[in-house]
CSV table of C-alpha atoms and ligand atoms in Angstrom, one decimal:
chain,number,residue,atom,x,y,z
B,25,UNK,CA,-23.4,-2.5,-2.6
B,26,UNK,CA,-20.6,-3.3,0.2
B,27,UNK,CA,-17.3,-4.2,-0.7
B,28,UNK,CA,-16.0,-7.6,0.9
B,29,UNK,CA,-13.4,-7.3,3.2
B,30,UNK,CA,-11.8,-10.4,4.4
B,31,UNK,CA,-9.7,-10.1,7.8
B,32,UNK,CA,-5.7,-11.4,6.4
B,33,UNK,CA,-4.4,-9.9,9.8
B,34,UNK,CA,-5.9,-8.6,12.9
B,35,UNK,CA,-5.3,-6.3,14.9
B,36,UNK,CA,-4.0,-8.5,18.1
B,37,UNK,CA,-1.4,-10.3,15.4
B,38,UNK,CA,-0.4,-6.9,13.8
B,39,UNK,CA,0.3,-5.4,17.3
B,40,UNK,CA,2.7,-8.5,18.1
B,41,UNK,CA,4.7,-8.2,14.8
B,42,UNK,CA,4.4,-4.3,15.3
B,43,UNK,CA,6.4,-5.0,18.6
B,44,UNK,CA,8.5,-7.8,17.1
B,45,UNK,CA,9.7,-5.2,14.4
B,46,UNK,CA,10.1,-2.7,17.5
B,47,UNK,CA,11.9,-4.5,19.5
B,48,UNK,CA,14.1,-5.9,16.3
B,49,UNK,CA,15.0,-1.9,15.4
B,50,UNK,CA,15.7,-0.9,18.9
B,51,UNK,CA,18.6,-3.7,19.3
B,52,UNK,CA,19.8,-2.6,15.9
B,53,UNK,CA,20.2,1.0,16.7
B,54,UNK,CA,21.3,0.8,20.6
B,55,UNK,CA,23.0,3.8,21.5
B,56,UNK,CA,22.2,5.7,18.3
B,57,UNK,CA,19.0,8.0,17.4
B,58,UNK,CA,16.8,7.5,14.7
B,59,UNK,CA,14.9,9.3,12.0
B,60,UNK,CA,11.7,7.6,11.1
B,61,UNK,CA,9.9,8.8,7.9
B,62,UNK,CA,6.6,7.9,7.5
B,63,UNK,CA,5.2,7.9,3.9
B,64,UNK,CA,1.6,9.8,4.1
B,65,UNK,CA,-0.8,8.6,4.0
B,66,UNK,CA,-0.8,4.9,4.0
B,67,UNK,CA,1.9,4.2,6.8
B,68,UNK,CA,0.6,6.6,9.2
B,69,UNK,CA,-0.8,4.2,11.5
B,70,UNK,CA,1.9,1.6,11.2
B,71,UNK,CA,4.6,4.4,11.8
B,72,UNK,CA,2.8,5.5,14.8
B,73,UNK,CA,2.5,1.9,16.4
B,74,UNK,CA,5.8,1.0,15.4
B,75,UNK,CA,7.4,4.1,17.2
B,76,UNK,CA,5.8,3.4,20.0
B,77,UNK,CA,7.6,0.0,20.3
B,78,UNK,CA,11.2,1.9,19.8
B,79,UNK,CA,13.5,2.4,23.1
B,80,UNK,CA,15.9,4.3,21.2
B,81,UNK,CA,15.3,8.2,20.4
B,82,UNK,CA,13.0,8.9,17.7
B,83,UNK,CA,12.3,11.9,15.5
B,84,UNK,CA,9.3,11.3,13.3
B,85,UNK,CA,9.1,12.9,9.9
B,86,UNK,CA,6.7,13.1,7.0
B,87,UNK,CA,6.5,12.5,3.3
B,88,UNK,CA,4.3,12.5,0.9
B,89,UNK,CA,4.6,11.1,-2.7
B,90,UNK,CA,3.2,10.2,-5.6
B,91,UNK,CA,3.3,7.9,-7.9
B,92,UNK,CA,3.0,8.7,-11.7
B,93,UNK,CA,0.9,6.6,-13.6
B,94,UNK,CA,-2.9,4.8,-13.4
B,95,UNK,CA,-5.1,3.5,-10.4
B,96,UNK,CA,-3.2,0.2,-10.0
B,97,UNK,CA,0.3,0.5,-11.7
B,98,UNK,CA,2.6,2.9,-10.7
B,99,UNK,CA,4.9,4.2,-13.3
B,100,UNK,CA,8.6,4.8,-11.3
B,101,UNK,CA,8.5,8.3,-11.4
B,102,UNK,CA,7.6,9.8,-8.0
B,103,UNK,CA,6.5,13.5,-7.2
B,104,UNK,CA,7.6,14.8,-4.1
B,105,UNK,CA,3.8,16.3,-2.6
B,106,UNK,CA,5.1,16.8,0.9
B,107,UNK,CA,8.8,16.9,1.4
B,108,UNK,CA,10.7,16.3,4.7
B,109,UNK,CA,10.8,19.1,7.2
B,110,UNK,CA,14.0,19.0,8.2
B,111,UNK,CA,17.6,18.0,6.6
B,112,UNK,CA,18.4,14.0,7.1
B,113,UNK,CA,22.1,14.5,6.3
B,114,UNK,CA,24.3,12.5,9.0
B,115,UNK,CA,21.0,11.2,10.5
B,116,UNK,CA,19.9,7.1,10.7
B,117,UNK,CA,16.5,7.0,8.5
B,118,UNK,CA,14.5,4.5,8.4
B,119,UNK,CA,11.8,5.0,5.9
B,120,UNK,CA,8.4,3.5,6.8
B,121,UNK,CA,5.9,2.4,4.4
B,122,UNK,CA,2.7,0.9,4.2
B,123,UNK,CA,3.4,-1.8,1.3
B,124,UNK,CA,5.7,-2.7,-1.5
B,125,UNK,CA,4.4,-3.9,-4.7
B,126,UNK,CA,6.2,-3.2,-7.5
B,127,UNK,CA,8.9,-1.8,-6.0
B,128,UNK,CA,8.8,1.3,-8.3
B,129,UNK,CA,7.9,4.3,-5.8
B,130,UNK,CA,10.8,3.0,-3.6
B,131,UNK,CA,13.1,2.9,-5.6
B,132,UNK,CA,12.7,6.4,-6.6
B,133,UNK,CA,12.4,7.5,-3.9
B,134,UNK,CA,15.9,5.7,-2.3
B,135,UNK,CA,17.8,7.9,-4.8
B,136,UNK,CA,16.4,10.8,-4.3
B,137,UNK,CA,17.3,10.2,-0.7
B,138,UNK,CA,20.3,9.1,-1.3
B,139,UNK,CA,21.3,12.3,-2.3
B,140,UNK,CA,20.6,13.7,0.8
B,141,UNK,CA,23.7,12.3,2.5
B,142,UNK,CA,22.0,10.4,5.6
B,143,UNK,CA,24.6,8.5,7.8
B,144,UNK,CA,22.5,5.0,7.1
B,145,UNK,CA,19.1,4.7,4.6
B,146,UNK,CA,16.7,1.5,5.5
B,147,UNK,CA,13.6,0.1,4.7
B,148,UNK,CA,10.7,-1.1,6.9
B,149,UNK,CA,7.3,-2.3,5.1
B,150,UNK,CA,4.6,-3.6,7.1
B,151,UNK,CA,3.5,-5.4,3.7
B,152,UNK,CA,5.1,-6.8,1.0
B,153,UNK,CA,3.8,-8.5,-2.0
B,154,UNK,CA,6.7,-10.0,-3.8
B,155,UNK,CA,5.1,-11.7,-6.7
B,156,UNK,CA,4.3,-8.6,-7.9
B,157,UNK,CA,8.1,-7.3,-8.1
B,158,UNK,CA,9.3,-5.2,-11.1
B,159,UNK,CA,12.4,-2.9,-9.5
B,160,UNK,CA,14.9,-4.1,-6.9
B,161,UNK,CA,14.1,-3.3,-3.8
B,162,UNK,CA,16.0,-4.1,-0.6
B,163,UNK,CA,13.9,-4.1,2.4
B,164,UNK,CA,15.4,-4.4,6.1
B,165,UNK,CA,12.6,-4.5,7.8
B,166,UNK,CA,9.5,-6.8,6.8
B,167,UNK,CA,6.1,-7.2,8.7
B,168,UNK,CA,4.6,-9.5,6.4
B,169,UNK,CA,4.9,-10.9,3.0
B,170,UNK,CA,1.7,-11.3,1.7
B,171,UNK,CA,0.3,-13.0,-1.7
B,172,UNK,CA,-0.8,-11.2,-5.0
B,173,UNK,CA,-4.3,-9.2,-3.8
B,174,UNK,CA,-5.4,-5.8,-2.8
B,175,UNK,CA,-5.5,-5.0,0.8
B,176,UNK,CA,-7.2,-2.3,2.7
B,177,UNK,CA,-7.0,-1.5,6.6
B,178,UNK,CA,-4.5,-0.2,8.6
B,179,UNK,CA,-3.9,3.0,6.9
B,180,UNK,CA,-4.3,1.5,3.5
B,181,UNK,CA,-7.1,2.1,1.0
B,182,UNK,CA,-9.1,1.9,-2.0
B,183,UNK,CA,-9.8,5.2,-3.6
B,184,UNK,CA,-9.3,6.4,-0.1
B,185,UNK,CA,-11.8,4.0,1.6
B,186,UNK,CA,-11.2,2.0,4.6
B,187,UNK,CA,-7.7,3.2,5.9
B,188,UNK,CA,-9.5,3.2,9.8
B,189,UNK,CA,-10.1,-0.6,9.5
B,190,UNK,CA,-7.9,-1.8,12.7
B,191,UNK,CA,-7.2,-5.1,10.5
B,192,UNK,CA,-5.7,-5.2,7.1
B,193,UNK,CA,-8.4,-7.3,4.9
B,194,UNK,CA,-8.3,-8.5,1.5
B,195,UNK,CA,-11.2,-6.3,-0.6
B,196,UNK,CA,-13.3,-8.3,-3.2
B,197,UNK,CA,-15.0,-5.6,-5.0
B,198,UNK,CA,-18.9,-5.9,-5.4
B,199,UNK,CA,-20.4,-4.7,-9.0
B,200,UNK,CA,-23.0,-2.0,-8.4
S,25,LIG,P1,4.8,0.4,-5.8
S,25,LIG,O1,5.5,1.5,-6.4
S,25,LIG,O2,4.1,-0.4,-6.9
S,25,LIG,O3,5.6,-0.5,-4.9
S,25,LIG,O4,3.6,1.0,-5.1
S,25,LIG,C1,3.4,0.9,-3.8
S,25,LIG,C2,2.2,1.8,-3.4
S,25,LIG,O5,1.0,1.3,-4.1
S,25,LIG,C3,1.9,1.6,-1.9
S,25,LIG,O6,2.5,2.6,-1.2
S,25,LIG,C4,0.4,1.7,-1.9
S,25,LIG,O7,0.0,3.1,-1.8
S,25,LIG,C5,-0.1,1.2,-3.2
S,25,LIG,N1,-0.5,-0.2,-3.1
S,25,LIG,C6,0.0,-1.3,-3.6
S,25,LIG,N2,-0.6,-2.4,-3.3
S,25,LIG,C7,-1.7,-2.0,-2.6
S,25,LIG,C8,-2.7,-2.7,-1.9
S,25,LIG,O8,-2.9,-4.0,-1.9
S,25,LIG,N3,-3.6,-2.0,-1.2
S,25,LIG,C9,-3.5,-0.6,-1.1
S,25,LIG,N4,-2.5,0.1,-1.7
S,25,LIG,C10,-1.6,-0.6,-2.4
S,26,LIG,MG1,1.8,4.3,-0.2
């Protein structure tokens, strides 16, 4: 049987915060260059609107990570699948990510990045759940917050289902 997917953004209101956030991280960084890295697989299609929507020089790059632990709590302890192509020392990254939950992967992550020596480190999320907050995390840029439930669409999935949904939608999931 179908999952139920109930529309929580569509795609007209995600374009106009897309831009909103655009237009926000261009002002912030006039006059400088910036590094965006998009976290595979989920931000994929918010990184790629969202640089569109930048006036300032971009250079895109990708990661990949995952998350230690079971199919709906992360553990903290992130393996790098991917890693960056290129150094980020001396460069303005800002990392871009699909959703925050518990904070874990991000935090992790930060420190290992950290380490890299970048000139300035920042956060954009289109989603964030803060209920659901275990690890600090601080995050500069914020599409939405959203409440406690799982979300697909937009690059996100379940067990790899419904990233192409051009609307992120609450999944109920339907017993077989
Ligand atoms: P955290 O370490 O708990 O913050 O994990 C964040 C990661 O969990 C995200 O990058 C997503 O891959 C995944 N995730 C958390 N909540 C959702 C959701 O509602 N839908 C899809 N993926 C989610
Ligand atoms: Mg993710």
């Amino acid at each position: 049987m179908a999952d139920r997917i109930d529309v929580l953004y569509s795609e007209e209101e995600l374009d106009k915060r897309i831009r909103e956030l655009g237009d926000e991280i261009s002002r912030d960084y006039a006059g400088k260059e910036i590094t965006l890295i998009c976290i595979l697989k989920g931000a994929s299609f918010f990184a790629c609107e969202l640089a569109k929507h930048i006036s300032v020089p971009v250079y895109i790059d990708f990661m990949q990570v995952s998350s230690y632990g079971n199919e709906t709590e992360s553990s903290g302890v992130v393996k790098i699948v991917q890693d960056l192509d290129d150094p980020i020392r001396g460069k303005n990254v800002i990392v871009v990510e699909d959703i925050i939950d518990s904070g874990r992967t991000m935090h992790y992550l930060f420190q290992i990045l950290r380490t890299r020596g970048p000139e300035s480190l920042k956060l954009c999320s289109l989603l964030n759940k803060p209920d659901r907050r275990v690890t600090e995390v601080e995050i500069d840029y914020t599409g939405f917050d959203i409440p406690d439930k799982f979300v697909v669409g937009y690059g996100l999935d379940y067990a790899q289902r419904y990233r192409n949904l051009p609307y992120i939608g609450v999944v109920t999931l339907e017993e077989d």
